[in-house]
Coordinates of C-alpha atoms in Angstrom, one line a residue:
R1 CA -2.6 4.8 19.5
R2 CA -6.3 5.8 19.6
M3 CA -6.3 5.5 23.1
F4 CA -3.8 8.3 23.2
L5 CA -5.0 10.6 21.2
N6 CA -8.4 10.4 22.7
Q7 CA -7.9 10.6 26.6
T8 CA -4.2 12.6 26.3
A9 CA -2.5 15.5 25.7
V10 CA 0.3 14.5 23.7
E11 CA 3.5 17.0 24.2
T12 CA 6.7 16.0 23.3
V13 CA 7.6 13.2 20.2
V14 CA 11.3 12.6 20.2
D15 CA 12.7 11.1 17.5
L16 CA 16.3 9.2 18.4
P17 CA 18.9 7.6 16.2
D18 CA 19.6 4.3 15.1
R19 CA 20.8 1.5 17.8
V20 CA 19.3 3.3 21.1
F21 CA 19.1 -0.2 22.0
A22 CA 22.5 -2.6 21.0
D23 CA 21.0 -5.2 19.7
A24 CA 17.5 -4.3 18.7
Q25 CA 17.1 -3.0 14.9
V26 CA 13.5 -1.0 15.9
K27 CA 13.3 2.6 15.6
T28 CA 12.9 4.2 19.1
C29 CA 11.4 7.3 20.0
I30 CA 10.7 9.2 23.4
F31 CA 7.0 10.0 23.6
V32 CA 5.8 12.0 26.4
C33 CA 2.2 13.1 27.3
R34 CA -0.3 14.4 29.9
K35 CA -3.8 12.3 30.8
T36 CA -6.6 15.0 30.5
A37 CA -10.8 14.0 29.8
L38 CA -11.3 17.9 28.7
A39 CA -11.5 17.6 24.5
P40 CA -11.1 21.0 23.9
I41 CA -7.6 20.8 25.4
R42 CA -6.6 17.8 23.2
E43 CA -8.1 19.6 20.3
A44 CA -5.6 22.0 20.8
Q45 CA -2.3 20.4 21.5
S46 CA 0.4 21.0 19.2
I47 CA 2.9 18.6 19.8
Q48 CA 6.7 19.6 20.1
I49 CA 8.2 16.9 16.9
L50 CA 12.5 17.1 18.0
E51 CA 15.4 15.3 17.3
Q52 CA 18.3 13.5 18.9
T53 CA 21.1 13.3 16.2
E54 CA 24.1 10.2 17.2
N55 CA 27.1 13.4 17.2
Q56 CA 25.5 15.1 20.2
E57 CA 27.4 14.3 23.1
T58 CA 25.0 15.8 25.7
F59 CA 20.6 15.4 25.2
T60 CA 19.6 18.6 23.5
P61 CA 17.7 17.4 20.7
R62 CA 16.6 20.4 17.9
L63 CA 13.3 21.2 17.4
L64 CA 12.0 19.8 13.8
R65 CA 8.4 21.1 14.0
N66 CA 4.8 21.4 15.7
I67 CA 2.3 19.4 14.6
P68 CA -1.8 19.2 15.8
Q69 CA -2.6 16.9 17.8
S70 CA -5.9 16.3 15.7
A71 CA -3.5 15.6 12.8
F72 CA -2.6 12.1 13.7
L73 CA -6.7 11.6 14.1
R74 CA -6.4 11.5 10.3
T75 CA -3.8 9.7 9.3
Y76 CA -4.0 6.0 8.1
K77 CA -4.7 3.8 11.6
E78 CA -3.9 6.8 13.7
I79 CA -0.4 6.4 13.0
F80 CA 2.4 9.1 14.4
D81 CA 4.2 10.2 11.1
I82 CA 6.0 13.1 12.3
S83 CA 7.2 14.3 8.1
I84 CA 3.4 15.2 7.6
S85 CA 2.6 18.8 7.5
P86 CA -0.8 20.5 7.7
E87 CA -0.5 22.0 4.3
T88 CA 0.3 17.9 3.1
E89 CA -2.8 17.1 5.2
Q90 CA -5.3 19.3 4.2
I91 CA -4.7 18.5 0.6
K92 CA -5.0 14.4 1.4
D93 CA -8.5 15.6 3.2
R94 CA -9.5 17.0 0.4
V95 CA -9.0 14.4 -2.4
K96 CA -10.7 11.6 0.5
S97 CA -13.7 14.0 1.0
Y98 CA -13.8 13.9 -3.0
G99 CA -13.0 9.7 -3.2
V100 CA -14.1 6.4 -2.6
P101 CA -11.4 3.9 -1.2
V102 CA -10.4 1.4 -3.7
G103 CA -11.7 -1.5 -1.1
E104 CA -15.3 -0.6 -1.6
L105 CA -15.4 -0.8 -5.3
F106 CA -13.0 -4.2 -6.0
D107 CA -10.9 -6.8 -4.2
V108 CA -7.2 -6.3 -3.9
C109 CA -6.1 -9.6 -3.8
F110 CA -2.5 -11.4 -2.6
V111 CA -0.8 -13.3 -5.3
L112 CA 0.7 -17.1 -5.5
K113 CA 3.5 -18.2 -3.8
T114 CA 4.9 -21.4 -4.6
G115 CA 6.7 -22.4 -1.2
D116 CA 9.6 -23.5 -3.7
D117 CA 10.2 -21.5 -6.7
E118 CA 13.3 -23.8 -7.9
M119 CA 10.9 -26.2 -8.2
F120 CA 7.3 -24.6 -9.8
L121 CA 8.8 -21.9 -11.7
H122 CA 10.9 -22.3 -14.6
A123 CA 11.8 -20.7 -18.3
G124 CA 9.2 -22.1 -21.1
K125 CA 6.5 -24.5 -20.9
I126 CA 7.2 -28.1 -19.8
H127 CA 4.2 -29.5 -17.8
P128 CA 0.5 -29.2 -19.0
E129 CA -0.1 -27.5 -16.2
D130 CA 2.5 -24.5 -17.0
K131 CA 0.8 -20.7 -17.1
P132 CA 2.9 -18.1 -18.1
L133 CA 4.1 -15.7 -15.2
L134 CA 5.4 -12.2 -14.4
R135 CA 7.0 -11.0 -11.7
G136 CA 7.2 -8.2 -9.6
D137 CA 10.6 -6.9 -11.4
D138 CA 8.8 -7.6 -15.0
I139 CA 5.9 -4.6 -14.0
G140 CA 6.2 -1.1 -14.9
R141 CA 3.9 1.8 -15.2
Y142 CA 1.8 1.4 -17.6
E143 CA 3.6 -1.5 -19.2
H144 CA 5.1 -5.5 -18.1
E145 CA 7.4 -7.6 -19.9
F146 CA 6.2 -11.3 -20.4
K147 CA 9.8 -13.2 -20.3
K148 CA 9.0 -16.5 -21.0
E149 CA 8.6 -17.7 -17.8
H150 CA 6.0 -20.1 -16.0
V151 CA 5.0 -21.4 -12.6
W152 CA 3.7 -25.2 -13.0
Y153 CA 0.3 -24.7 -11.3
V154 CA -0.4 -27.1 -9.5
P155 CA -2.3 -25.9 -6.1
E156 CA -2.5 -29.5 -4.1
R157 CA 1.0 -30.2 -5.1
M158 CA 2.2 -27.0 -3.9
R159 CA 0.2 -27.3 -0.9
R160 CA 1.8 -31.0 0.3
H161 CA 5.4 -29.6 -0.8
R162 CA 5.4 -26.7 1.6
P163 CA 2.4 -25.7 3.9
T164 CA 4.1 -22.2 3.1
A165 CA 2.5 -22.4 0.0
R166 CA -0.3 -20.0 -0.9
P167 CA -0.8 -20.6 -4.8
G168 CA -4.4 -18.0 -4.7
E169 CA -7.8 -19.4 -7.1
P170 CA -7.5 -19.2 -10.5
W171 CA -10.1 -16.8 -11.1
R172 CA -7.8 -14.0 -9.2
F173 CA -5.7 -14.2 -12.1
E174 CA -7.6 -15.4 -15.5
Q175 CA -9.4 -12.2 -15.8
P176 CA -8.5 -8.4 -16.4
K177 CA -6.7 -6.9 -13.9
V178 CA -4.4 -4.2 -12.6
L179 CA -1.2 -5.7 -11.2
I180 CA 0.7 -3.1 -8.9
K181 CA 4.5 -3.9 -6.9
D182 CA 4.7 -4.4 -4.2
T183 CA 7.9 -3.8 -3.6
T184 CA 9.2 -0.4 -5.2
T185 CA 10.4 3.1 -4.9
V186 CA 7.6 4.0 -7.7
F187 CA 4.6 3.3 -6.9
A188 CA 3.0 2.2 -10.3
G189 CA 0.6 -0.6 -11.9
T190 CA 0.0 -2.1 -15.5
F191 CA -3.3 -3.1 -17.0
D192 CA -3.3 -7.0 -17.6
D193 CA -5.8 -8.5 -19.8
R194 CA -3.4 -12.1 -21.4
N195 CA -4.5 -13.8 -17.9
F196 CA -0.9 -13.7 -16.6
Y197 CA -0.4 -15.2 -13.1
V198 CA 1.6 -13.0 -10.7
K199 CA 3.7 -12.8 -8.1
D200 CA 5.1 -9.9 -5.8
V201 CA 2.8 -7.9 -6.9
L202 CA -1.0 -6.8 -5.8
I203 CA -4.0 -7.1 -8.3
V204 CA -7.2 -5.3 -8.2
V205 CA -9.9 -7.1 -9.5
P206 CA -14.4 -6.7 -9.7
R207 CA -15.5 -8.4 -6.4
Q208 CA -17.0 -11.9 -7.1
G209 CA -20.6 -12.1 -7.4
E210 CA -21.2 -8.6 -7.8
L211 CA -22.6 -5.7 -10.2
A212 CA -19.6 -4.4 -12.6
P213 CA -18.5 -1.1 -10.6
K214 CA -19.1 2.3 -12.5
I215 CA -15.4 3.0 -12.8
D216 CA -13.6 0.6 -15.3
L217 CA -10.1 -0.9 -14.6
K218 CA -8.1 1.1 -17.1
A219 CA -9.7 4.4 -15.0
V220 CA -8.4 2.7 -11.8
L221 CA -5.2 2.3 -13.4
A222 CA -4.7 5.9 -14.4
M223 CA -6.2 7.0 -11.3
L224 CA -3.3 4.7 -9.2
N225 CA -0.5 6.0 -11.9
S226 CA -1.6 9.4 -11.6
K227 CA 0.8 12.3 -9.7
L228 CA -1.9 13.0 -7.0
L229 CA -2.3 9.2 -5.9
T230 CA 1.7 8.7 -6.0
F231 CA 1.9 11.5 -3.8
F232 CA -1.0 10.9 -1.7
Y233 CA 0.6 7.0 -1.2
R234 CA 4.0 8.6 -0.7
T235 CA 3.1 10.7 1.8
T236 CA 0.7 8.5 3.9
F237 CA 2.8 5.4 3.8
Q238 CA 6.8 5.2 4.3
T239 CA 7.4 2.1 3.7
I240 CA 8.6 0.9 0.0
H241 CA 6.5 -2.3 0.4
V242 CA 3.3 -1.7 -0.9
Q243 CA 0.5 -3.3 2.0
R244 CA -2.9 -5.0 0.8
N245 CA -5.4 -2.8 2.9
E246 CA -3.2 0.2 2.1
L247 CA -3.7 -0.1 -1.4
A248 CA -7.1 -0.7 -0.4
S249 CA -7.9 2.5 1.3
L250 CA -6.3 5.2 -1.4
P251 CA -9.6 7.6 -2.9
L252 CA -10.3 7.0 -6.3
A253 CA -12.8 9.5 -8.3
R254 CA -16.6 9.4 -7.7
I255 CA -18.2 8.8 -11.6
D256 CA -21.4 10.5 -10.5
T257 CA -22.0 13.4 -13.0
P258 CA -21.5 13.6 -16.9
A259 CA -18.5 16.0 -16.9
S260 CA -16.6 13.0 -14.7
L261 CA -18.1 10.1 -16.5
A262 CA -16.5 11.9 -19.9
L263 CA -13.2 12.3 -18.5
H264 CA -13.5 8.3 -16.8
D265 CA -13.8 7.4 -20.9
K266 CA -11.6 9.6 -21.7
L267 CA -8.4 8.1 -19.3
V268 CA -9.8 4.4 -20.4
A269 CA -9.2 5.2 -23.8
L270 CA -5.2 6.6 -23.3
V271 CA -4.8 3.7 -20.7

């Protein structure tokens, strides 16, 4: 994508209907560009975004919008997101200019995968190694519900049983953390300081062996749950599955002035 943006003038993108190829589920488009070494031409290029609908018998796609080619240089990983608008991108550019990515201050970690939930997950505490468990479905915006489910946390046995097991290290779970559902139509999370083990979520924790960041985890949660970052996430990433690198790229407000520190402390108290 970066090569196309840096070496060609993109003229047209045609969004095609589903199942263009009968045996393929992938989304298909037509992409028209012309090679040019002249940066001013590329920077001034406006891309026609067209749509071809299923009920059209002839190939006469309708114009959806025009998007400056330069807009795609600012999207996440230069993705050709044909739903963006210049106004939306200006807002997001301003947010990014004031912020610092989550991943620069915190670790965004995967959680446990047992390899065999029927064997290692159960209601109530049965084994000495059992740990209280939260799933993605147990997590809401500023809330979570413990349904008495436990995980039999025996990492070596899990790995021997299934090579696909990924139990994770205990330190990921046994500390205060932010929990973000990894599959959701509502981008949201909660705070946990009761050392729950978790699955089907992403967790945000301070980096191991580093000084604590100036931003408290509760303030991080307040920002991630805000309408602003929900808008930012939903207009940047089109999937309902929250990805680790995408979450790590979200900008947090800088806490570097007396006014921002006062607001930070207020958010912590509210959370």
